[in-house]
XYZ file of C-alpha atoms in Angstrom:
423
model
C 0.000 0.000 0.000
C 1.381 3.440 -0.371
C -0.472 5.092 2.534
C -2.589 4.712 5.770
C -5.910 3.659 4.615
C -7.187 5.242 8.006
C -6.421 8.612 7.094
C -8.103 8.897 3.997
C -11.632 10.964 4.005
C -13.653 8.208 1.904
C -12.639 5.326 4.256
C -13.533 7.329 7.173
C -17.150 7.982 5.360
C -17.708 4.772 3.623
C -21.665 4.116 4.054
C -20.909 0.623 1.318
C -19.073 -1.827 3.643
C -19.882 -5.146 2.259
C -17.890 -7.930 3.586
C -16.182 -10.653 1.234
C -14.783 -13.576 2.541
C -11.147 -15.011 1.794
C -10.725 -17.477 -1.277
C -10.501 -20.921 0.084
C -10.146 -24.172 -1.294
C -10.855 -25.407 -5.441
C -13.029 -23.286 -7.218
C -14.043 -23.211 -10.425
C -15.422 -20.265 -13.081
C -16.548 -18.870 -16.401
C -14.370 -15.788 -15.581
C -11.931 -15.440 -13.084
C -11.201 -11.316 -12.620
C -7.923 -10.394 -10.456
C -8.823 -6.847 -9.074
C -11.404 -5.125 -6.725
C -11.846 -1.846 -8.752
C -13.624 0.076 -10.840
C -12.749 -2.398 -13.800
C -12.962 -5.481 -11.858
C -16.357 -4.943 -10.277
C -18.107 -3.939 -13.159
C -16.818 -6.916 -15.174
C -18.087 -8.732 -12.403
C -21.465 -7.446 -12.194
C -21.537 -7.081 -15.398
C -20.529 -10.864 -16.714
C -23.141 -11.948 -13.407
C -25.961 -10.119 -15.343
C -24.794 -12.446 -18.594
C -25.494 -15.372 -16.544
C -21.610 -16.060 -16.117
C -20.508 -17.808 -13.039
C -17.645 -15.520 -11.958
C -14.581 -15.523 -9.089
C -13.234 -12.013 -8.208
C -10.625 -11.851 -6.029
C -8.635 -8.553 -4.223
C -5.380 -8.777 -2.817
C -6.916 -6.402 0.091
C -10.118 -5.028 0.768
C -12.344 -3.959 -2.329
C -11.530 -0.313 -3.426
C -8.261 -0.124 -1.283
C -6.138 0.707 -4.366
C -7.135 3.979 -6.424
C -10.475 3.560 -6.734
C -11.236 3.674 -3.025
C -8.345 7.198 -3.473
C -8.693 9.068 -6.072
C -11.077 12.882 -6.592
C -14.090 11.292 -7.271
C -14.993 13.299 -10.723
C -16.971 10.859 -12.874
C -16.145 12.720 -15.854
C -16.499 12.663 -19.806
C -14.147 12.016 -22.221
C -10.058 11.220 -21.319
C -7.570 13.746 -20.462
C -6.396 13.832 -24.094
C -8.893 16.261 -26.159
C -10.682 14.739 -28.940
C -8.439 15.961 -31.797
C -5.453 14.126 -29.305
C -6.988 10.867 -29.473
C -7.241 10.344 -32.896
C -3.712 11.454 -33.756
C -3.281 7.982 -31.567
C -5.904 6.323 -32.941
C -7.410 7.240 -36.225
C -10.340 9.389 -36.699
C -12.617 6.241 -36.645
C -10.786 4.423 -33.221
C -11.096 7.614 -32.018
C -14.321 9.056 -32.630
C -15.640 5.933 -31.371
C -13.864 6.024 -28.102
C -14.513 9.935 -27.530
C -18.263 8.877 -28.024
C -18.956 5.838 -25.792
C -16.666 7.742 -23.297
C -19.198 10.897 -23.842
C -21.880 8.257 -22.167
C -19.746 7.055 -19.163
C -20.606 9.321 -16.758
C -24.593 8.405 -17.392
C -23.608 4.866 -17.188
C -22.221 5.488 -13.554
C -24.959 7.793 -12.610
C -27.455 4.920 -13.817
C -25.531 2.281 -12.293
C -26.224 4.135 -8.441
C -29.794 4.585 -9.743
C -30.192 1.072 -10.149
C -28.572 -0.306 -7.464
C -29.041 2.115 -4.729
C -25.256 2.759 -4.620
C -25.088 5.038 -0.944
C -21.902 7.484 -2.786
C -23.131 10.759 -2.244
C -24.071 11.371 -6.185
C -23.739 14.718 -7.361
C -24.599 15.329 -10.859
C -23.947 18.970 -10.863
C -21.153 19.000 -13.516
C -17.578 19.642 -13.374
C -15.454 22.868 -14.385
C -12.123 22.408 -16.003
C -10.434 25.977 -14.349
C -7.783 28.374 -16.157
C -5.402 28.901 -13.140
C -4.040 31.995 -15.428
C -4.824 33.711 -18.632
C -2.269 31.774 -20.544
C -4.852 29.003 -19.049
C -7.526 29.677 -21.448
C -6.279 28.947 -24.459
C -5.749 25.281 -23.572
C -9.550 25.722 -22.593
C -10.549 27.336 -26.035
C -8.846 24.648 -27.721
C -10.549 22.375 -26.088
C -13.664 23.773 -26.091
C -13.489 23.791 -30.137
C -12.803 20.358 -30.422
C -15.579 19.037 -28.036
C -17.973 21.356 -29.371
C -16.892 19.775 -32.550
C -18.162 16.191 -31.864
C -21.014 17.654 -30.133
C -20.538 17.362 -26.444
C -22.417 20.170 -24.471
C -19.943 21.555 -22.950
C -19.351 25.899 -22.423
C -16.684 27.928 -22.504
C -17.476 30.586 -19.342
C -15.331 33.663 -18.861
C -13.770 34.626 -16.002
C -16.648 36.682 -14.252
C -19.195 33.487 -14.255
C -16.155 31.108 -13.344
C -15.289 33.220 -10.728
C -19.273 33.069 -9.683
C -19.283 29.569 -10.190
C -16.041 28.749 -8.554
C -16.438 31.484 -5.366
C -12.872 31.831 -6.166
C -11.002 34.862 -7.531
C -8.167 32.802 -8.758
C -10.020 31.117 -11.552
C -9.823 33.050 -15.072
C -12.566 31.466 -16.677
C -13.406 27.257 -16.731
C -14.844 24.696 -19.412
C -18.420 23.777 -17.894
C -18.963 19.642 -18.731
C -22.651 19.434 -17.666
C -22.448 15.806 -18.430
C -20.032 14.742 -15.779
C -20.808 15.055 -11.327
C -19.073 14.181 -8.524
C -19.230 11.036 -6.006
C -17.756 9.123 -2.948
C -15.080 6.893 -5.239
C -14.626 4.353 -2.426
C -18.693 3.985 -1.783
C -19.391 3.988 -5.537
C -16.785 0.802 -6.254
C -17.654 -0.972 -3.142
C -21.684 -0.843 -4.584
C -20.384 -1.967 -7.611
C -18.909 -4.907 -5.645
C -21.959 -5.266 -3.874
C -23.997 -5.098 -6.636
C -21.960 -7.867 -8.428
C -22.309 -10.109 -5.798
C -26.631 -9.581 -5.516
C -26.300 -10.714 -9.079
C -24.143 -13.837 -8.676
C -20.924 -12.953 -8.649
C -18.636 -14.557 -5.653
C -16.060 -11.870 -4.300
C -13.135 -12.450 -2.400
C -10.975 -10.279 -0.569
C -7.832 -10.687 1.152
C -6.522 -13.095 -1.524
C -3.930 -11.773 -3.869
C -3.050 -14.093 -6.865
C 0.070 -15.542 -6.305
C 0.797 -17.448 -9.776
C -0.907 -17.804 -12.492
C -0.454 -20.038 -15.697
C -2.850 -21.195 -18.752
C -3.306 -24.666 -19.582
C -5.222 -26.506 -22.534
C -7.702 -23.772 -22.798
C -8.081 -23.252 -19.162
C -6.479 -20.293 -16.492
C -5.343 -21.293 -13.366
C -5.091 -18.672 -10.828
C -3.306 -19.551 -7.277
C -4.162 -17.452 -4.017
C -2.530 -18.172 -0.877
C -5.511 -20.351 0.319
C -6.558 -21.859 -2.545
C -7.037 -21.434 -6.333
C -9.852 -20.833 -9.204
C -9.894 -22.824 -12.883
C -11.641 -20.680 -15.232
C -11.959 -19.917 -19.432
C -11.918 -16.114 -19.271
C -9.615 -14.378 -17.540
C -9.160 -9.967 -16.213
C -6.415 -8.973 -14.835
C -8.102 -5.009 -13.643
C -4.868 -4.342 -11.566
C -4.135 -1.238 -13.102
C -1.868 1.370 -11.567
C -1.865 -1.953 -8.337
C -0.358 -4.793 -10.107
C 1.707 -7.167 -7.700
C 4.182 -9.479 -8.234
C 2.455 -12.798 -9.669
C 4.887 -15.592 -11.080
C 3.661 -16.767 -14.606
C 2.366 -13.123 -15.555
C 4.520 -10.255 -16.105
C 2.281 -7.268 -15.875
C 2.324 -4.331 -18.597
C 4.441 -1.419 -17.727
C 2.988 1.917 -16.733
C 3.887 5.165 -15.091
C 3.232 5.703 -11.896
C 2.005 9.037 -10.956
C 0.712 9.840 -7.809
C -2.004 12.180 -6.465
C -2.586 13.709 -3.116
C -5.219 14.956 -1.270
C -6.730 16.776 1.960
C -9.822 17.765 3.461
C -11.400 20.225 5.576
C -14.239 20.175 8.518
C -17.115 20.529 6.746
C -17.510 24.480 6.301
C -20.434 26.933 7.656
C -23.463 27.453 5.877
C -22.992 31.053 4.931
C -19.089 29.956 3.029
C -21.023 27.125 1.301
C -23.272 29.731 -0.217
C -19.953 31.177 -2.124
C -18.072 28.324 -2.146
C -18.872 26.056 -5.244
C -22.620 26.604 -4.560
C -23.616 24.818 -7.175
C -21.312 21.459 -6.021
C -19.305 21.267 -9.571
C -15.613 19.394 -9.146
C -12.963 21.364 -10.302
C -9.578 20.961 -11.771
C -7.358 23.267 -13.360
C -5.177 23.987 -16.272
C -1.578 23.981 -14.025
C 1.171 21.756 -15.579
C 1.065 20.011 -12.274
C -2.339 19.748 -11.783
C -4.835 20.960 -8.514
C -8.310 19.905 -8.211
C -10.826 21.036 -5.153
C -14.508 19.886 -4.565
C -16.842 19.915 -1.575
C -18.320 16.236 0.009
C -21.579 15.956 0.983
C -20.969 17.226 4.425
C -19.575 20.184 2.736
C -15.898 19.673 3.584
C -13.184 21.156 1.169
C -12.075 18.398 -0.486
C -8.589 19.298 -2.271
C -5.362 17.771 -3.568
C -2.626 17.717 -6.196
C 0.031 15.905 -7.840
C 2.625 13.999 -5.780
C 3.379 11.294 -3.089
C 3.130 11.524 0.409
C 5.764 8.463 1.509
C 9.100 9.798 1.109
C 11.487 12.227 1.912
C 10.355 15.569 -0.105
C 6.490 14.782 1.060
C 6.572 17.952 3.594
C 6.860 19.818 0.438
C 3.503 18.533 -1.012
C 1.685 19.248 2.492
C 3.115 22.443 3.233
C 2.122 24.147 -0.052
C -1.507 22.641 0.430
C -2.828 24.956 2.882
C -0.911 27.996 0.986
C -2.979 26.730 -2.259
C -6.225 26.183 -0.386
C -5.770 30.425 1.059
C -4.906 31.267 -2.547
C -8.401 29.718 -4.102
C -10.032 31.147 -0.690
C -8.715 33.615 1.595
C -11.567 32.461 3.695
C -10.355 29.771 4.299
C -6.615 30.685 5.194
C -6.570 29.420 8.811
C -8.844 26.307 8.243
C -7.554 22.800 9.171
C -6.597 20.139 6.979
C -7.172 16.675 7.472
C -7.239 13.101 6.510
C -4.077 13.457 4.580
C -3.725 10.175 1.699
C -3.015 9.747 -1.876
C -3.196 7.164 -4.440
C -1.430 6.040 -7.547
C -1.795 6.898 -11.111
C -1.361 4.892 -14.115
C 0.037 6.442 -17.356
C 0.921 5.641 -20.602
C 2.868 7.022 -22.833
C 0.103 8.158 -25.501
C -2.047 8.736 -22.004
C -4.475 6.764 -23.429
C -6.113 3.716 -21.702
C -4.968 0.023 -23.009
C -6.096 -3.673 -23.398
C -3.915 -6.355 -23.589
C -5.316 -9.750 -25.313
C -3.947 -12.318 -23.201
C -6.225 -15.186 -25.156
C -9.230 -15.886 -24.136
C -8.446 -12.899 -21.439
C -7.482 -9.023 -20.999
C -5.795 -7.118 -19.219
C -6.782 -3.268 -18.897
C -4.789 -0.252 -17.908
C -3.415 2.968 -18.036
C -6.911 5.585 -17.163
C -4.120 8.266 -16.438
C -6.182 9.756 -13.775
C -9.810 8.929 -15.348
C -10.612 5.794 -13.586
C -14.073 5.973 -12.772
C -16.121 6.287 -15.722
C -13.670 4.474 -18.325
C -12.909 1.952 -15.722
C -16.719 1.238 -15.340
C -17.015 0.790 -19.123
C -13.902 -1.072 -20.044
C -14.539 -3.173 -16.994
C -18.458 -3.973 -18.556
C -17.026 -4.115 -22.107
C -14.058 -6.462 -21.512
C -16.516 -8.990 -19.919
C -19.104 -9.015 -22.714
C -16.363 -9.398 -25.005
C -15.024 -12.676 -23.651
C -18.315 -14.191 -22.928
C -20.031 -13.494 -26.262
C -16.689 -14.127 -28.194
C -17.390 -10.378 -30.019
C -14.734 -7.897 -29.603
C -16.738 -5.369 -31.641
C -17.414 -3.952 -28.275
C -14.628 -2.816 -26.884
C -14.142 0.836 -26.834
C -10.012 0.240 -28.421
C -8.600 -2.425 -30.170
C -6.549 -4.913 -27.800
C -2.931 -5.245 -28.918
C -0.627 -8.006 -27.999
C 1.986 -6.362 -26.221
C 2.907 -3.499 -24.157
C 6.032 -1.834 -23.012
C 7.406 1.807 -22.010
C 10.662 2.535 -21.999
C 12.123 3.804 -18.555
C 9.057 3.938 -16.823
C 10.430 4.445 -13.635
C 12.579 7.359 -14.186
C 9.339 9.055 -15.953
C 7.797 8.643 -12.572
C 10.482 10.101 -10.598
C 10.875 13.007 -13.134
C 6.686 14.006 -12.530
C 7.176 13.362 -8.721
C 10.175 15.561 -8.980
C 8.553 18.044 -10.684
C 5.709 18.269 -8.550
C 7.984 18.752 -5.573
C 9.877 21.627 -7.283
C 6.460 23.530 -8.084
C 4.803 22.594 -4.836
C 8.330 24.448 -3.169
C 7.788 27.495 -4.646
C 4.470 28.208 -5.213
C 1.567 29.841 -3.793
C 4.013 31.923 -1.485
């Protein structure tokens, strides 16, 4: 793990705690998935719904990697604009993706419809913030090119974003009314829970230990006991262990803090994000603030908090927080945690064909809606045999050069800024 669980704000207010008991003993499945995330738990639920018998097992408890860490902005779309994707892609790869992406963030907000998910839902959008004038024209640019495949987003200047944001900092924001906000932890534990009202059997506390393939067949080993199945999802992601037989597809590992505040008066809530939008903004290393439901600041940024040059990521927290709100200058932060990113290098999201299995990865900070729909997609593939549905083509291997050192040089970086700014 790369922090205390304890400290972080969405374990402490967790209202899904559904308990999954250890693998143990010879079991036996039409899928076997290897991760309790976004991706695993909706390939659970959603190969359960296809009448698959399924096996999901967590090396820990479900959500405990990023998806039980991370903002909590179901959003549209990837990180990379439109135009971006299909320079990777093609402009058929990648008008497809930037459209079934388009519909992720309903697909989430349906799936706690339907299942009575308790994550504190808030469909009130999301604003993508200029933190300076140089700022908006990444905005503009993207703006154009969403516009473009007709996603309903708007451009806002600075007076309305400033309205919008209660901030003075903000110099105008990209409106998404398409995306919201939720309890990330709550929302992929009521996927598990979900999953296993439809069939599924969970486990947690049982990391694979090996795993091999054998005359058709996957054979997955946990420390108390082991699962034969056909189909086989490795939804690891940014989490992968060490698992002899399976070497698992390099990423980079980025990592993203974050803080909270008590939750604030009544009269500051008024100004401060009154309408309950997530925010991000346009820095090179990258902020985002929000408010929970019991109106706490919620608000983090790029970096670790388990080594050496950590203080300088926590000291420059509470200087950001007074910058975006000079009310808020002497408030307390609390329930300091982070989580881990995966990248890639075209920070686009991958599948790996593994034969009559996949293995998903690289969200680069957009876990919860594509993670939901790869996750869904991925098992629909396998058990109907089509890949038509999968929102990229799989490809048969994966590797990044120096992926390590490209982690250290963002942590690095993050550092550097976090030293000096905001002072």
């Amino acid at each position: 793990m790369t922090s205390d669980l304890a400290s972080c704000l969405w374990h402490q207010t967790c209202q899904e705690n559904p308990a999954f008991p250890d693998l143990a003993g010879e079991a036996e499945a039409d899928l076997v998935v290897i991760g309790g995330g976004y991706t695993g738990c909706s390939a659970a639920l959603k190969a359960a719904g296809l009448g698959a018998s399924v096996r999901l097992i967590e090396a820990e408890d479900i959500g405990s990697g990023g998806s039980g860490r991370n903002v909590g902005l179901a959003n549209a779309g990837l990180w990379l604009p439109p135009e971006d994707i299909n320079a990777e892609l093609g402009a058929k790869a990648g008008n497809r993706l930037s459209a079934l992406l388009a519909g992720a963030p309903g697909m989430v907000f349906s799936l706690i419809e339907k299942h009575a998910i308790r994550c504190e839902p808030e469909r009130s959008g999301t604003l993508h913030c200029a933190h300076a004038p140089t700022g908006l024209k990444d905005l503009q640019r993207r703006h154009a090119q969403l516009t473009a495949i007709g996603a309903p987003v708007e451009l806002l200047p600075r007076e309305e974003a400033v309205r919008r944001t209660g901030s003075d900092a903000v110099h105008g924001a990209l409106f998404d009314p398409r995306a919201g906000t939720i309890q990330p932890l709550a929302y992929v534990r009521g996927l598990a829970r979900a999953a296993a009202g439809a069939g599924a059997q969970l486990h947690g506390n049982s990391p694979a230990t090996a795993i091999s393939r054998k005359g058709g067949t996957w054979h997955v080993a946990t420390p108390k006991g082991s699962i034969r199945a056909r189909h086989l999802i490795m939804a690891t992601n940014a989490y992968a262990r060490g698992i002899s037989g399976y070497d698992a597809p390099q990423v980079i590992p980025v990592h993203y803090f974050q803080a909270a505040t008590d939750p604030l008066p009544a009269a500051l809530l008024q100004k401060i994000l009154p309408g309950k939008e997530g925010c991000w903004d346009t820095a090179l290393v990258m902020s985002s603030w929000r408010l929970d439901q019991a109106g706490r600041l919620v608000i983090g940024g790029m970096g670790a908090l388990n080594h050496c040059g950590s203080a300088l990521h926590r000291n420059w927290l509470p200087r950001k927080l007074a910058a975006l709100y000079p009310d808020l200058k002497e408030a307390k932060l609390r329930s300091f945690w982070h989580g881990r990113i995966a990248m890639t290098t075209e920070h686009l999201p991958k599948i790996l064909d593994l034969q009559d299995g996949f293995a998903c990865f690289g969200y680069s900070g957009r876990g919860i809606g594509p993670g939901t729909l790869f996750g869904a997609a991925m098992a629909e593939a396998l058990l109907t045999g089509d890949s038509a549905c999968l929102p990229v083509p799989p490809v048969r291997d994966h590797a990044i050069p120096f992926a390590s050192l490209r982690s250290a040089y963002y942590e690095t970086g993050a550092a550097l800024t976090h030293l000096v700014s905001n002072r």
